[in-house]
Every structure is written in C-alpha cells, then in structure tokens.
PDB file of C-alpha atoms in Angstrom:
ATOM      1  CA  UNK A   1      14.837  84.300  50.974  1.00 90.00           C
ATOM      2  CA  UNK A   2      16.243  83.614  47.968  1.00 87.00           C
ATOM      3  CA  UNK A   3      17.543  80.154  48.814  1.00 90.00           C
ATOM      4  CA  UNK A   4      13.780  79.295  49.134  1.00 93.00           C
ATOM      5  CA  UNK A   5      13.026  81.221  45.858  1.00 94.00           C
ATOM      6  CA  UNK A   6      15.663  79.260  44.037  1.00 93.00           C
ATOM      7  CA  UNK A   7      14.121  75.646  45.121  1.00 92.00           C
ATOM      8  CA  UNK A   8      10.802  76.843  44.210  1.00 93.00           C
ATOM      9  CA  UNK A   9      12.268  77.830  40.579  1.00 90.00           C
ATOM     10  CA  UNK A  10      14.461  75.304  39.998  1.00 87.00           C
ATOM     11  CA  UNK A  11      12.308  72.252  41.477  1.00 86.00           C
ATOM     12  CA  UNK A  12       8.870  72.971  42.195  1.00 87.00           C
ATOM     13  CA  UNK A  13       8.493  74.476  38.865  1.00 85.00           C
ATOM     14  CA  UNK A  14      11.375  72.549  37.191  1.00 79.00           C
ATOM     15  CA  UNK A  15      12.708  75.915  35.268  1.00 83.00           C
ATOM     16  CA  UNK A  16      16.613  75.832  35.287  1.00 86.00           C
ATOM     17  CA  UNK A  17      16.703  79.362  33.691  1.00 87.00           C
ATOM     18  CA  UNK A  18      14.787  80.951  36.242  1.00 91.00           C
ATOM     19  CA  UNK A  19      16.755  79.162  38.935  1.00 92.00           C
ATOM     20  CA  UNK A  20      20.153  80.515  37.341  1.00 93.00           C
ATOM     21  CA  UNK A  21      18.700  83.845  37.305  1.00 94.00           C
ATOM     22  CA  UNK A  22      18.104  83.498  40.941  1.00 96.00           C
ATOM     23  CA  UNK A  23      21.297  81.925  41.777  1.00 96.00           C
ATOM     24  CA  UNK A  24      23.751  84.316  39.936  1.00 96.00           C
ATOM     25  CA  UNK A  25      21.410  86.964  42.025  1.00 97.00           C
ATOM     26  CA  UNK A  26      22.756  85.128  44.912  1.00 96.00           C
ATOM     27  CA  UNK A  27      26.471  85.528  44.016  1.00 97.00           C
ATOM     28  CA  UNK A  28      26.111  88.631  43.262  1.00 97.00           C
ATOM     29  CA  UNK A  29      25.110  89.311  46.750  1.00 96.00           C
ATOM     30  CA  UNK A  30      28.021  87.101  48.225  1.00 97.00           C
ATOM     31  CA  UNK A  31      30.666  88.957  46.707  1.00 97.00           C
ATOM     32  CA  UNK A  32      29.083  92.356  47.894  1.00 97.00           C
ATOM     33  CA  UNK A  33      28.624  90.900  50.882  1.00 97.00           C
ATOM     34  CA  UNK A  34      32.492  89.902  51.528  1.00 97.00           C
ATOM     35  CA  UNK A  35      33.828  93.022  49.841  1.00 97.00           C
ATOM     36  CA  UNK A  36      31.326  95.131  52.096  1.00 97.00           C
ATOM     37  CA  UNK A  37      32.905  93.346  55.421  1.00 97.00           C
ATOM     38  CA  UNK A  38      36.227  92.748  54.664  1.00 96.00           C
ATOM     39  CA  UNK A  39      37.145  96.534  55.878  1.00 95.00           C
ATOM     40  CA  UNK A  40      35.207  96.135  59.120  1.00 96.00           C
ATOM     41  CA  UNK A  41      35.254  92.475  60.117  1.00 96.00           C
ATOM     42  CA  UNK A  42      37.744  90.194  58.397  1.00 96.00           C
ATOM     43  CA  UNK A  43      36.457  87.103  59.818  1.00 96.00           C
ATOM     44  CA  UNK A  44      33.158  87.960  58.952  1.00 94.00           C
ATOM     45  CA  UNK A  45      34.114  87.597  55.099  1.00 96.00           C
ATOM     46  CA  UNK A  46      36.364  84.893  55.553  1.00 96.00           C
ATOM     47  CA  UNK A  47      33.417  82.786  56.896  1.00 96.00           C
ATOM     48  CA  UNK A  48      31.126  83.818  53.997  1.00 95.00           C
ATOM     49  CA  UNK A  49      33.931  82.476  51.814  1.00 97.00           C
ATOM     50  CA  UNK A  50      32.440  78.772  51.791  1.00 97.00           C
ATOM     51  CA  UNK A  51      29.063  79.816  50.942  1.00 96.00           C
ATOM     52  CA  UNK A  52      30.157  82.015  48.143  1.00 97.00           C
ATOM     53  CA  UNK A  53      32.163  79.115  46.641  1.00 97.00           C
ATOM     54  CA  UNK A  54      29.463  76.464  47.181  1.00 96.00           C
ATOM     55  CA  UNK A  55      26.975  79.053  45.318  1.00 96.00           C
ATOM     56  CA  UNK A  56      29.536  79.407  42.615  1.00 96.00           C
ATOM     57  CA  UNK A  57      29.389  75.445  41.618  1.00 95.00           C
ATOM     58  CA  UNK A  58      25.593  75.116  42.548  1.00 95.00           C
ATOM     59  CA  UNK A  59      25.621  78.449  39.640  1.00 96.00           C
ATOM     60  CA  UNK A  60      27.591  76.218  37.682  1.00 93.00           C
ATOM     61  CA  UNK A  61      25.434  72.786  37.744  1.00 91.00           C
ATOM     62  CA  UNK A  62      22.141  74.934  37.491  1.00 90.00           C
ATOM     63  CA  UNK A  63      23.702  76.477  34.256  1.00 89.00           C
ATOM     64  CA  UNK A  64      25.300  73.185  32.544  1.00 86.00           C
ATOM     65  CA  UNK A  65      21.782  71.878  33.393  1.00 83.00           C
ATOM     66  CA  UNK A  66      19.951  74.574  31.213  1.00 82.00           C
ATOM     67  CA  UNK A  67      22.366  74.391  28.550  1.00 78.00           C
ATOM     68  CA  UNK A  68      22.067  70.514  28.418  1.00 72.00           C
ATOM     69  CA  UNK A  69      18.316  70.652  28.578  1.00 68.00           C
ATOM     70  CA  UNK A  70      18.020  73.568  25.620  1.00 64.00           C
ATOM     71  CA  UNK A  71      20.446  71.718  23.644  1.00 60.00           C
ATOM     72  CA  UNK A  72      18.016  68.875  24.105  1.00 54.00           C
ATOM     73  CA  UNK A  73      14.999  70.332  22.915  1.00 50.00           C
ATOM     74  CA  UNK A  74      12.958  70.183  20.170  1.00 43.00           C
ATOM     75  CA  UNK A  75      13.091  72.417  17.443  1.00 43.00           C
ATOM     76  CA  UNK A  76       9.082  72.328  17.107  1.00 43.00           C
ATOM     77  CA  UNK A  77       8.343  74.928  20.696  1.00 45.00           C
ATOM     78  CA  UNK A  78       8.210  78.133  20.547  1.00 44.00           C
ATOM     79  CA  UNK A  79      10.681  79.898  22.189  1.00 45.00           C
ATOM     80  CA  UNK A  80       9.959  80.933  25.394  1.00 46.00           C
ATOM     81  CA  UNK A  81       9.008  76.877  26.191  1.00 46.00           C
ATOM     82  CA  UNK A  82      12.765  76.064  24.909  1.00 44.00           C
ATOM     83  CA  UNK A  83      13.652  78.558  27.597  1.00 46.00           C
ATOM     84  CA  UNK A  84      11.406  77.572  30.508  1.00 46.00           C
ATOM     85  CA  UNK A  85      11.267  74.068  29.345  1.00 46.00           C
ATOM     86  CA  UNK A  86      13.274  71.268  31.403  1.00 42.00           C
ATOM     87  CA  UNK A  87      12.316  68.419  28.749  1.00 42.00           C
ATOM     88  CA  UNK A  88      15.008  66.023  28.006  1.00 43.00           C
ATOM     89  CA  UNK A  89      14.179  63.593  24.865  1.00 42.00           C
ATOM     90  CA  UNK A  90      13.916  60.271  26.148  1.00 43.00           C
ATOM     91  CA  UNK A  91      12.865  58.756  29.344  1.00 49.00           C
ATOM     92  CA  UNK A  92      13.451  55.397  31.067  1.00 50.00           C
ATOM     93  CA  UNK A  93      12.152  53.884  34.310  1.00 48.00           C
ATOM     94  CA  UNK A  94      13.545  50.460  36.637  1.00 56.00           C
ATOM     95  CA  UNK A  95      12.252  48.160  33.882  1.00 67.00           C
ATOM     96  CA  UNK A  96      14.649  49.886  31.692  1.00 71.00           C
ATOM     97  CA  UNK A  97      11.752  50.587  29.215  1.00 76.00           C
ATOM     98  CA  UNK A  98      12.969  53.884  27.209  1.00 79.00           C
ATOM     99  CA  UNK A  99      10.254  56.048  26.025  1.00 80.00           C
ATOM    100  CA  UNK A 100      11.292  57.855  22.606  1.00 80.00           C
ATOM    101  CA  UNK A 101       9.223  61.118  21.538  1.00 82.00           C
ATOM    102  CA  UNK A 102       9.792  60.475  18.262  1.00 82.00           C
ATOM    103  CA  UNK A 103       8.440  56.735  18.447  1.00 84.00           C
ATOM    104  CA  UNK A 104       5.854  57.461  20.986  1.00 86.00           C
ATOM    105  CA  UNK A 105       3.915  54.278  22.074  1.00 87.00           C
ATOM    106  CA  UNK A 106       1.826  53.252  19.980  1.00 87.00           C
ATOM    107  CA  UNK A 107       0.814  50.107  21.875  1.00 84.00           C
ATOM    108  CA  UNK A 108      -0.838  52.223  24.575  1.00 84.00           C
ATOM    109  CA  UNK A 109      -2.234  55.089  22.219  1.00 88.00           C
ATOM    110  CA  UNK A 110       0.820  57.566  22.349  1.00 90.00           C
ATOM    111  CA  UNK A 111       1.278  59.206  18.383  1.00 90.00           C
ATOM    112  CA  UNK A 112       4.510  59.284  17.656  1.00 87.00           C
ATOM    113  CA  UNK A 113       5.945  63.341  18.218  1.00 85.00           C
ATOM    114  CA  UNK A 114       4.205  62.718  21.779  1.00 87.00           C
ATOM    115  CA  UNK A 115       7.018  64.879  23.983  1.00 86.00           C
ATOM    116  CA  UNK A 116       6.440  63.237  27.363  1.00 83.00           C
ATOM    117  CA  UNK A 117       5.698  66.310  29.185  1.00 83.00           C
ATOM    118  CA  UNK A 118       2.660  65.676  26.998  1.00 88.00           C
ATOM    119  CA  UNK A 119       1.515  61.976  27.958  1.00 88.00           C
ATOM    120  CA  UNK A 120      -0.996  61.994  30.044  1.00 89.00           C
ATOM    121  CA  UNK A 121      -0.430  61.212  33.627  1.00 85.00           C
ATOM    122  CA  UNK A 122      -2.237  58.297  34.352  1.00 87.00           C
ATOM    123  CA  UNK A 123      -0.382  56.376  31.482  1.00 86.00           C
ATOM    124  CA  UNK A 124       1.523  53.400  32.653  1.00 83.00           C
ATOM    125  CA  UNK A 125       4.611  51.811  31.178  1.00 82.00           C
ATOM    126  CA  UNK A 126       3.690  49.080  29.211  1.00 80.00           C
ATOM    127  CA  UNK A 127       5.891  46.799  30.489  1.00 77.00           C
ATOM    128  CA  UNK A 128       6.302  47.395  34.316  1.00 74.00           C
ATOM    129  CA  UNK A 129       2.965  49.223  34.785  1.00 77.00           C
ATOM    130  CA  UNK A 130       4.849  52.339  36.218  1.00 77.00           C
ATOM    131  CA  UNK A 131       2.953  55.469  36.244  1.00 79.00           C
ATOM    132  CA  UNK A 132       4.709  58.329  34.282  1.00 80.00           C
ATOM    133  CA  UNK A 133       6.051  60.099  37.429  1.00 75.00           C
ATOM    134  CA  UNK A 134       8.396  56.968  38.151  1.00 72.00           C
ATOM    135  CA  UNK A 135      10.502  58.007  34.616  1.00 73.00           C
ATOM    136  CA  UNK A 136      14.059  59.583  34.914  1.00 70.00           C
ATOM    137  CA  UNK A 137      15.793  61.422  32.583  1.00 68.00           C
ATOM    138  CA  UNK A 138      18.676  60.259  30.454  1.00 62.00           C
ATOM    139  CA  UNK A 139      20.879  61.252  27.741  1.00 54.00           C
ATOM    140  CA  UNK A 140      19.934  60.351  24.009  1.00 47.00           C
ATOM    141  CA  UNK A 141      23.303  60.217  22.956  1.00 45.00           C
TER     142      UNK A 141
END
C-alpha cells in the first residue's frame, strides 16, 4: 500500500518531500521486516534483501531530488511551497526554447518573475507552438 501511496506523492502530486517521507517509511519497514524473519526463516530475509536495497537508492534519488529542487527555488514562497514545491527555474522543450522566470516572455504576455508553475496552461511556446505540458526540466547552472 505504500508503494501506491508513494507514486501518488511523488508523481501524481509531484511532492518529493512527501514521497521521501513515504519511502524512508518503507525502509523502515524492510529492515523490521528482515530482522523480524531472520530468526524464523532465513531465506525469507535473504529474499527481502533486494527490495530493501532497491528502496534504499529509490530513498536516495527521491531525496537528492528534493534537495536539488529546494536548492532551486525561489527565495520569494513562503515556506511550506519551498517544501512541497517541485519547481525547477528554467524550462526547455524539443525546440530547445528555454523559458527563464526571471525573463518571462514578454512576447506572449508572460511578466517577467512569472515562475512557470504559474503560466497559464494553454500558453504555447512561441517558437514551436508546444503547449506548456511538453516542457522538461533542466539545470540553470
């Protein structure tokens, strides 16, 4: 159940800190588990030892992905959005077109300080005509 609870978190509503919570719940619940059977069944825990260590790096990628999203983050939201919040600063799509907060887009209307969770979603890229769900993520380095 909380496999399911995790992909709701973490994708459906795109909060990496509530999917870490989750997923350290998880390990948590590994370990017990193989500490619990090891006395009774030894092959039981050895065959929970896979799972345990593919939940410790899917902890791992779900926490580097918080911290790199927080660290990305405006200083202008309040603090529970930085903690919720998966925003990353700038966005591209296959035209290569890179949408910049801080610039906005002022050809189609966009003020500059426009984060892009707050575009509107019918807004197209101005050069491919992409609607704002085609946009990945990528570092502003």
């Amino acid at each position: 159940m909380l496999n399911l609870v995790w992909s709701i978190l973490f994708f459906t509503l795109q909060s990496p800190l509530l999917g870490a919570l989750d997923i350290v719940v998880l390990d948590l619940l590994a370990a017990v588990y193989i500490v619990v059977t090891l006395p009774r069944s030894l092959m039981a825990s050895l065959f929970f030892v896979p799972y345990a260590l593919w939940l410790a790096l899917a902890t791992y990628l779900n926490i580097y992905i918080w911290i790199y999203n927080f660290l990305h983050l405006t200083s202008e939201r309040p603090l529970v959005m930085l903690l919720l919040s998966s925003m990353i600063v700038v966005y591209f799509t296959a035209c290569d077109y890179v949408y910049d907060p801080e610039k906005g887009d002022p050809e189609t209307g966009i003020a500059p300080g426009t984060p892009f969770e707050d575009i509107p979603e019918d807004w197209t890229c101005p050069i491919c005509g992409l609607y704002k769900d085609a946009f990945l993520p990528v570092d502003d380095e």
